[in-house]
PDB file of C-alpha atoms in Angstrom:
ATOM      1  CA  MET A   1     -68.846 -22.983 -10.701  1.00  0.00           C
ATOM      2  CA  PRO A   2     -69.484 -26.100  -8.105  1.00  0.00           C
ATOM      3  CA  LEU A   3     -67.750 -28.064 -10.359  1.00  0.00           C
ATOM      4  CA  PHE A   4     -65.118 -25.531  -9.810  1.00  0.00           C
ATOM      5  CA  VAL A   5     -65.057 -25.657  -5.967  1.00  0.00           C
ATOM      6  CA  LEU A   6     -65.115 -29.014  -5.998  1.00  0.00           C
ATOM      7  CA  ALA A   7     -62.022 -29.873  -8.193  1.00  0.00           C
ATOM      8  CA  ALA A   8     -60.227 -27.235  -6.119  1.00  0.00           C
ATOM      9  CA  SER A   9     -61.197 -28.779  -3.354  1.00  0.00           C
ATOM     10  CA  LEU A  10     -59.598 -32.236  -3.957  1.00  0.00           C
ATOM     11  CA  VAL A  11     -56.706 -31.046  -5.622  1.00  0.00           C
ATOM     12  CA  LEU A  12     -55.734 -28.062  -2.810  1.00  0.00           C
ATOM     13  CA  ALA A  13     -56.774 -30.826   0.526  1.00  0.00           C
ATOM     14  CA  PRO A  14     -54.359 -32.175   2.092  1.00  0.00           C
ATOM     15  CA  PRO A  15     -53.099 -35.892   1.723  1.00  0.00           C
ATOM     16  CA  ALA A  16     -54.404 -38.020   4.317  1.00  0.00           C
ATOM     17  CA  PRO A  17     -51.745 -39.647   7.006  1.00  0.00           C
ATOM     18  CA  PRO A  18     -50.463 -42.881   6.029  1.00  0.00           C
ATOM     19  CA  GLU A  19     -51.153 -45.557   8.197  1.00  0.00           C
ATOM     20  CA  ARG A  20     -49.162 -46.246  11.273  1.00  0.00           C
ATOM     21  CA  GLU A  21     -47.831 -49.122  12.309  1.00  0.00           C
ATOM     22  CA  PRO A  22     -49.202 -50.950  15.144  1.00  0.00           C
ATOM     23  CA  ILE A  23     -47.442 -50.751  18.231  1.00  0.00           C
ATOM     24  CA  THR A  24     -46.429 -53.951  19.582  1.00  0.00           C
ATOM     25  CA  ARG A  25     -46.366 -53.440  23.603  1.00  0.00           C
ATOM     26  CA  LEU A  26     -44.071 -56.026  25.453  1.00  0.00           C
ATOM     27  CA  GLU A  27     -44.018 -57.266  28.264  1.00  0.00           C
ATOM     28  CA  PRO A  28     -41.895 -55.330  31.212  1.00  0.00           C
ATOM     29  CA  ILE A  29     -39.148 -56.950  32.338  1.00  0.00           C
ATOM     30  CA  THR A  30     -39.876 -58.264  36.234  1.00  0.00           C
ATOM     31  CA  ARG A  31     -37.474 -57.168  38.927  1.00  0.00           C
ATOM     32  CA  LEU A  32     -35.762 -60.637  39.731  1.00  0.00           C
ATOM     33  CA  GLU A  33     -34.817 -59.860  35.319  1.00  0.00           C
ATOM     34  CA  HIS A  34     -33.151 -56.647  36.441  1.00  0.00           C
ATOM     35  CA  TRP A  35     -31.205 -58.201  39.122  1.00  0.00           C
ATOM     36  CA  PHE A  36     -29.632 -60.526  36.905  1.00  0.00           C
ATOM     37  CA  ALA A  37     -29.049 -57.948  34.658  1.00  0.00           C
ATOM     38  CA  ARG A  38     -27.140 -55.720  36.433  1.00  0.00           C
ATOM     39  CA  PRO A  39     -22.996 -55.400  36.032  1.00  0.00           C
ATOM     40  CA  LYS A  40     -21.107 -57.316  37.706  1.00  0.00           C
ATOM     41  CA  PRO A  41     -17.411 -58.467  38.160  1.00  0.00           C
ATOM     42  CA  ILE A  42     -16.381 -61.924  37.078  1.00  0.00           C
ATOM     43  CA  SER A  43     -15.796 -63.189  40.557  1.00  0.00           C
ATOM     44  CA  PRO A  44     -13.185 -65.785  41.799  1.00  0.00           C
ATOM     45  CA  ARG A  45     -15.762 -66.228  44.925  1.00  0.00           C
ATOM     46  CA  PHE A  46     -19.636 -65.921  43.732  1.00  0.00           C
ATOM     47  CA  LEU A  47     -21.195 -67.485  40.934  1.00  0.00           C
ATOM     48  CA  ASP A  48     -23.804 -66.180  38.826  1.00  0.00           C
ATOM     49  CA  HIS A  49     -27.198 -67.243  38.868  1.00  0.00           C
ATOM     50  CA  GLY A  50     -27.391 -70.944  37.262  1.00  0.00           C
ATOM     51  CA  THR A  51     -23.755 -70.946  36.829  1.00  0.00           C
ATOM     52  CA  LEU A  52     -21.967 -74.806  37.181  1.00  0.00           C
ATOM     53  CA  GLU A  53     -18.511 -74.580  38.066  1.00  0.00           C
ATOM     54  CA  LEU A  54     -16.230 -77.648  37.639  1.00  0.00           C
ATOM     55  CA  ALA A  55     -12.492 -77.311  39.094  1.00  0.00           C
ATOM     56  CA  LEU A  56      -9.866 -79.350  39.635  1.00  0.00           C
ATOM     57  CA  ALA A  57      -6.889 -78.131  42.061  1.00  0.00           C
ATOM     58  CA  GLY A  58      -3.236 -78.607  43.095  1.00  0.00           C
ATOM     59  CA  GLY A  59      -1.019 -77.775  45.775  1.00  0.00           C
ATOM     60  CA  THR A  60       0.224 -78.022  49.290  1.00  0.00           C
ATOM     61  CA  PRO A  61      -0.456 -79.924  51.695  1.00  0.00           C
ATOM     62  CA  HIS A  62      -3.750 -81.174  49.963  1.00  0.00           C
ATOM     63  CA  LEU A  63      -1.984 -82.567  46.611  1.00  0.00           C
ATOM     64  CA  TYR A  64      -5.042 -82.169  44.843  1.00  0.00           C
ATOM     65  CA  ARG A  65      -8.597 -81.892  45.574  1.00  0.00           C
ATOM     66  CA  LEU A  66     -12.313 -81.480  43.219  1.00  0.00           C
ATOM     67  CA  GLU A  67     -14.519 -78.771  43.201  1.00  0.00           C
ATOM     68  CA  LEU A  68     -18.110 -78.573  42.198  1.00  0.00           C
ATOM     69  CA  ARG A  69     -20.336 -75.566  42.888  1.00  0.00           C
ATOM     70  CA  VAL A  70     -23.801 -73.668  41.637  1.00  0.00           C
ATOM     71  CA  GLY A  71     -24.760 -70.465  41.856  1.00  0.00           C
ATOM     72  CA  LEU A  72     -27.992 -69.000  43.562  1.00  0.00           C
ATOM     73  CA  PHE A  73     -29.732 -66.119  42.391  1.00  0.00           C
ATOM     74  CA  ASP A  74     -26.514 -64.340  42.306  1.00  0.00           C
ATOM     75  CA  MET A  75     -26.015 -64.665  46.241  1.00  0.00           C
ATOM     76  CA  VAL A  76     -25.379 -68.236  47.064  1.00  0.00           C
ATOM     77  CA  SER A  77     -22.550 -71.075  46.041  1.00  0.00           C
ATOM     78  CA  VAL A  78     -22.516 -74.105  47.122  1.00  0.00           C
ATOM     79  CA  GLY A  79     -21.006 -77.201  46.222  1.00  0.00           C
ATOM     80  CA  VAL A  80     -18.668 -79.781  47.678  1.00  0.00           C
ATOM     81  CA  THR A  81     -15.040 -80.177  47.172  1.00  0.00           C
ATOM     82  CA  GLY A  82     -13.053 -83.646  47.956  1.00  0.00           C
ATOM     83  CA  HIS A  83      -9.805 -86.790  47.466  1.00  0.00           C
ATOM     84  CA  TRP A  84     -10.420 -89.934  45.583  1.00  0.00           C
ATOM     85  CA  LEU A  85      -6.417 -91.451  46.700  1.00  0.00           C
ATOM     86  CA  PRO A  86      -5.972 -94.913  45.461  1.00  0.00           C
ATOM     87  CA  GLY A  87      -7.135 -97.624  48.439  1.00  0.00           C
ATOM     88  CA  GLN A  88     -10.180 -95.434  49.141  1.00  0.00           C
ATOM     89  CA  PRO A  89     -13.500 -97.246  48.130  1.00  0.00           C
ATOM     90  CA  TRP A  90     -15.142 -94.020  48.076  1.00  0.00           C
ATOM     91  CA  PRO A  91     -14.063 -90.229  47.420  1.00  0.00           C
ATOM     92  CA  GLN A  92     -14.207 -87.795  50.699  1.00  0.00           C
ATOM     93  CA  LEU A  93     -16.840 -85.417  50.283  1.00  0.00           C
ATOM     94  CA  TRP A  94     -16.860 -82.131  52.363  1.00  0.00           C
ATOM     95  CA  PRO A  95     -18.970 -79.225  51.508  1.00  0.00           C
ATOM     96  CA  VAL A  96     -18.132 -75.410  49.884  1.00  0.00           C
ATOM     97  CA  GLY A  97     -19.717 -72.463  50.371  1.00  0.00           C
ATOM     98  CA  ALA A  98     -20.396 -68.764  49.585  1.00  0.00           C
ATOM     99  CA  LEU A  99     -22.486 -66.194  50.489  1.00  0.00           C
ATOM    100  CA  ALA A 100     -22.279 -62.543  48.982  1.00  0.00           C
ATOM    101  CA  PHE A 101     -23.604 -59.475  51.190  1.00  0.00           C
ATOM    102  CA  TRP A 102     -23.166 -57.172  48.124  1.00  0.00           C
ATOM    103  CA  ARG A 103     -22.253 -57.577  44.416  1.00  0.00           C
ATOM    104  CA  GLY A 104     -21.499 -54.230  42.505  1.00  0.00           C
ATOM    105  CA  ARG A 105     -20.537 -53.331  39.171  1.00  0.00           C
ATOM    106  CA  MET A 106     -16.243 -54.442  40.722  1.00  0.00           C
ATOM    107  CA  PHE A 107     -16.813 -54.757  44.176  1.00  0.00           C
ATOM    108  CA  GLU A 108     -18.189 -57.470  46.412  1.00  0.00           C
ATOM    109  CA  VAL A 109     -17.783 -58.033  49.884  1.00  0.00           C
ATOM    110  CA  GLY A 110     -19.177 -61.524  51.160  1.00  0.00           C
ATOM    111  CA  ALA A 111     -17.973 -64.793  52.764  1.00  0.00           C
ATOM    112  CA  ARG A 112     -17.086 -68.464  52.733  1.00  0.00           C
ATOM    113  CA  TYR A 113     -15.937 -71.764  54.049  1.00  0.00           C
ATOM    114  CA  GLN A 114     -13.598 -73.706  53.100  1.00  0.00           C
ATOM    115  CA  PRO A 115     -11.713 -77.047  54.708  1.00  0.00           C
ATOM    116  CA  VAL A 116      -8.758 -77.643  54.225  1.00  0.00           C
ATOM    117  CA  LEU A 117      -7.334 -82.000  54.079  1.00  0.00           C
ATOM    118  CA  PHE A 118      -3.993 -82.566  55.152  1.00  0.00           C
ATOM    119  CA  PRO A 119      -2.312 -85.548  55.055  1.00  0.00           C
ATOM    120  CA  ALA A 120      -2.598 -88.098  57.932  1.00  0.00           C
ATOM    121  CA  VAL A 121       0.620 -88.494  60.135  1.00  0.00           C
ATOM    122  CA  ASP A 122       1.069 -91.973  59.616  1.00  0.00           C
ATOM    123  CA  HIS A 123       1.174 -91.755  55.650  1.00  0.00           C
ATOM    124  CA  ALA A 124      -2.043 -93.538  55.165  1.00  0.00           C
ATOM    125  CA  THR A 125      -3.923 -92.728  52.167  1.00  0.00           C
ATOM    126  CA  THR A 126      -6.810 -91.340  53.962  1.00  0.00           C
ATOM    127  CA  PHE A 127      -6.996 -87.358  54.089  1.00  0.00           C
ATOM    128  CA  GLU A 128      -7.857 -85.922  57.219  1.00  0.00           C
ATOM    129  CA  PRO A 129     -10.009 -82.170  57.957  1.00  0.00           C
ATOM    130  CA  GLN A 130      -7.466 -80.528  60.188  1.00  0.00           C
ATOM    131  CA  ALA A 131      -8.323 -77.024  59.505  1.00  0.00           C
ATOM    132  CA  HIS A 132     -11.570 -75.095  58.700  1.00  0.00           C
ATOM    133  CA  PHE A 133     -11.760 -71.795  57.432  1.00  0.00           C
ATOM    134  CA  ALA A 134     -13.934 -69.513  57.724  1.00  0.00           C
ATOM    135  CA  LEU A 135     -13.584 -65.928  55.857  1.00  0.00           C
ATOM    136  CA  ALA A 136     -14.928 -62.682  54.957  1.00  0.00           C
ATOM    137  CA  CYS A 137     -13.690 -62.155  51.355  1.00  0.00           C
ATOM    138  CA  PHE A 138     -13.482 -58.606  49.585  1.00  0.00           C
ATOM    139  CA  THR A 139     -13.183 -58.888  45.588  1.00  0.00           C
ATOM    140  CA  ILE A 140     -12.754 -56.614  42.827  1.00  0.00           C
ATOM    141  CA  GLY A 141     -12.737 -57.607  39.315  1.00  0.00           C
ATOM    142  CA  SER A 142     -13.015 -55.682  35.873  1.00  0.00           C
ATOM    143  CA  GLY A 143     -12.697 -57.297  32.373  1.00  0.00           C
ATOM    144  CA  ILE A 144     -10.462 -61.182  33.082  1.00  0.00           C
ATOM    145  CA  PHE A 145      -8.409 -59.778  36.043  1.00  0.00           C
ATOM    146  CA  ALA A 146     -10.332 -60.233  39.566  1.00  0.00           C
ATOM    147  CA  ALA A 147      -8.350 -60.530  43.048  1.00  0.00           C
ATOM    148  CA  GLY A 148      -9.670 -60.500  46.392  1.00  0.00           C
ATOM    149  CA  LEU A 149      -8.779 -60.702  50.012  1.00  0.00           C
ATOM    150  CA  ASP A 150     -10.281 -63.563  52.951  1.00  0.00           C
ATOM    151  CA  VAL A 151      -9.602 -62.489  56.379  1.00  0.00           C
ATOM    152  CA  GLY A 152     -10.950 -64.693  59.645  1.00  0.00           C
ATOM    153  CA  ALA A 153     -10.293 -67.826  61.222  1.00  0.00           C
ATOM    154  CA  ALA A 154      -9.176 -71.041  60.904  1.00  0.00           C
ATOM    155  CA  ASN A 155      -9.830 -74.271  62.918  1.00  0.00           C
ATOM    156  CA  LEU A 156      -7.194 -76.314  63.328  1.00  0.00           C
ATOM    157  CA  ARG A 157      -6.466 -79.321  64.852  1.00  0.00           C
ATOM    158  CA  VAL A 158      -3.563 -79.386  66.870  1.00  0.00           C
ATOM    159  CA  PRO A 159      -1.898 -82.602  68.528  1.00  0.00           C
ATOM    160  CA  LEU A 160      -1.747 -82.243  71.855  1.00  0.00           C
ATOM    161  CA  VAL A 161       1.960 -83.985  73.085  1.00  0.00           C
ATOM    162  CA  ASP A 162       3.259 -86.309  70.208  1.00  0.00           C
ATOM    163  CA  PRO A 163       1.986 -85.383  66.337  1.00  0.00           C
ATOM    164  CA  SER A 164       2.755 -89.239  65.969  1.00  0.00           C
ATOM    165  CA  ARG A 165      -0.109 -89.783  67.472  1.00  0.00           C
ATOM    166  CA  PRO A 166      -3.021 -88.257  65.592  1.00  0.00           C
ATOM    167  CA  THR A 167      -5.900 -89.209  68.035  1.00  0.00           C
ATOM    168  CA  GLU A 168      -4.866 -87.207  70.902  1.00  0.00           C
ATOM    169  CA  PHE A 169      -5.457 -83.793  69.917  1.00  0.00           C
ATOM    170  CA  THR A 170      -7.014 -80.513  70.715  1.00  0.00           C
ATOM    171  CA  ARG A 171      -8.800 -77.724  68.087  1.00  0.00           C
ATOM    172  CA  GLN A 172      -7.509 -74.117  68.205  1.00  0.00           C
ATOM    173  CA  THR A 173      -9.685 -70.983  66.341  1.00  0.00           C
ATOM    174  CA  LEU A 174      -6.782 -68.695  65.885  1.00  0.00           C
ATOM    175  CA  PHE A 175      -6.756 -66.018  62.924  1.00  0.00           C
ATOM    176  CA  GLY A 176      -6.287 -66.491  59.646  1.00  0.00           C
ATOM    177  CA  GLY A 177      -6.235 -65.256  56.311  1.00  0.00           C
ATOM    178  CA  GLY A 178      -5.452 -65.413  52.550  1.00  0.00           C
ATOM    179  CA  PHE A 179      -5.491 -63.707  48.978  1.00  0.00           C
ATOM    180  CA  VAL A 180      -7.021 -65.258  45.229  1.00  0.00           C
ATOM    181  CA  VAL A 181      -5.974 -64.039  41.827  1.00  0.00           C
ATOM    182  CA  ARG A 182      -7.924 -65.267  38.706  1.00  0.00           C
ATOM    183  CA  VAL A 183      -7.335 -64.568  35.240  1.00  0.00           C
ATOM    184  CA  GLY A 184      -9.922 -65.460  32.617  1.00  0.00           C
ATOM    185  CA  ASN A 185     -13.440 -65.426  31.238  1.00  0.00           C
ATOM    186  CA  GLU A 186     -17.193 -66.082  32.417  1.00  0.00           C
ATOM    187  CA  TRP A 187     -16.412 -69.579  30.621  1.00  0.00           C
ATOM    188  CA  ILE A 188     -12.980 -70.757  31.959  1.00  0.00           C
ATOM    189  CA  GLY A 189     -10.514 -69.321  34.264  1.00  0.00           C
ATOM    190  CA  ALA A 190      -7.164 -69.692  35.802  1.00  0.00           C
ATOM    191  CA  SER A 191      -6.519 -68.673  39.860  1.00  0.00           C
ATOM    192  CA  ALA A 192      -3.668 -68.477  42.299  1.00  0.00           C
ATOM    193  CA  ASP A 193      -5.131 -68.903  46.029  1.00  0.00           C
ATOM    194  CA  ALA A 194      -3.320 -68.488  49.091  1.00  0.00           C
ATOM    195  CA  LEU A 195      -4.154 -69.151  53.088  1.00  0.00           C
ATOM    196  CA  ALA A 196      -2.904 -69.428  56.275  1.00  0.00           C
ATOM    197  CA  ALA A 197      -3.593 -69.796  60.288  1.00  0.00           C
ATOM    198  CA  VAL A 198      -1.606 -67.885  62.542  1.00  0.00           C
ATOM    199  CA  HIS A 199      -0.067 -70.465  64.816  1.00  0.00           C
ATOM    200  CA  GLU A 200       3.391 -71.672  66.301  1.00  0.00           C
ATOM    201  CA  GLN A 201       4.187 -73.612  63.051  1.00  0.00           C
ATOM    202  CA  PRO A 202       2.194 -71.012  60.779  1.00  0.00           C
ATOM    203  CA  VAL A 203      -0.421 -73.553  58.480  1.00  0.00           C
ATOM    204  CA  LEU A 204      -0.258 -72.409  54.959  1.00  0.00           C
ATOM    205  CA  VAL A 205      -2.292 -73.571  52.111  1.00  0.00           C
ATOM    206  CA  PHE A 206      -1.491 -73.211  48.322  1.00  0.00           C
ATOM    207  CA  GLU A 207      -2.802 -73.932  45.517  1.00  0.00           C
ATOM    208  CA  VAL A 208      -3.281 -73.563  42.068  1.00  0.00           C
ATOM    209  CA  LYS A 209      -7.009 -73.699  40.037  1.00  0.00           C
ATOM    210  CA  LEU A 210      -7.984 -74.451  37.021  1.00  0.00           C
ATOM    211  CA  ASP A 211     -12.368 -74.436  36.645  1.00  0.00           C
ATOM    212  CA  LEU A 212     -14.628 -74.560  33.666  1.00  0.00           C
ATOM    213  CA  ARG A 213     -18.630 -72.608  34.154  1.00  0.00           C
ATOM    214  CA  PHE A 214     -21.644 -73.609  32.332  1.00  0.00           C
ATOM    215  CA  ASP A 215     -24.754 -71.565  32.465  1.00  0.00           C
ATOM    216  CA  LEU A 216     -27.274 -73.374  33.482  1.00  0.00           C
ATOM    217  CA  ALA A 217     -29.823 -70.892  33.654  1.00  0.00           C
ATOM    218  CA  LYS A 218     -29.315 -69.023  30.166  1.00  0.00           C
ATOM    219  CA  VAL A 219     -30.993 -66.384  31.776  1.00  0.00           C
ATOM    220  CA  ALA A 220     -31.274 -62.838  29.178  1.00  0.00           C
ATOM    221  CA  ARG A 221     -29.025 -60.271  30.085  1.00  0.00           C
ATOM    222  CA  ARG A 222     -31.399 -57.012  29.807  1.00  0.00           C
ATOM    223  CA  SER A 223     -31.508 -53.475  30.842  1.00  0.00           C
ATOM    224  CA  GLY A 224     -34.981 -52.940  29.862  1.00  0.00           C
ATOM    225  CA  ARG A 225     -37.748 -53.093  26.511  1.00  0.00           C
ATOM    226  CA  THR A 226     -38.162 -50.875  24.612  1.00  0.00           C
ATOM    227  CA  PRO A 227     -40.777 -50.631  21.405  1.00  0.00           C
ATOM    228  CA  ARG A 228     -39.407 -49.713  18.275  1.00  0.00           C
TER     229      ARG A 228
END
């Protein structure tokens, strides 16, 4: 009898549960990684963190310019723009910058500074920084298309009497603004940019720009980590 009970217990006993694979605990992502991974448009004004932009622009009145910028923490974009014309031993470099106050999934709000170099009145090879634009920026982007509106102030160098005497001038701060349209992805794009300042003779600035962008930080775009 005991042997029968022992055999029956072995047959009717439930099978042992299979061994579970150990769960790998992953480190939670930091707030900074969450910040970098949030959805943002491909902006014509603001660069993502660690993005280096090299751009070549041609237009009027500056004929052409080169620009180099870098993005920091998705909010600050700083760099230089300049000319290097025949007869100049060194290029002329001027700072450019943009500060984003808010960047959402499609909309962005911020401010930027840009100087505009004009040909000298005496037709020399040196270009003069006759205009400085400080503008508030409002941009919208989705996919490969982005557009923006700029509104702010333009500080202009205005001749006092005779335009042919560039040493006699004064500066005036006037209303200025413009727009930008960009087509491209996060690595390469083309844009058209226009600015204007209201004056007796309106100052018009227009250019077409080709930009190349490189990801220096290689920040992983993740929204979270969950073990399998």
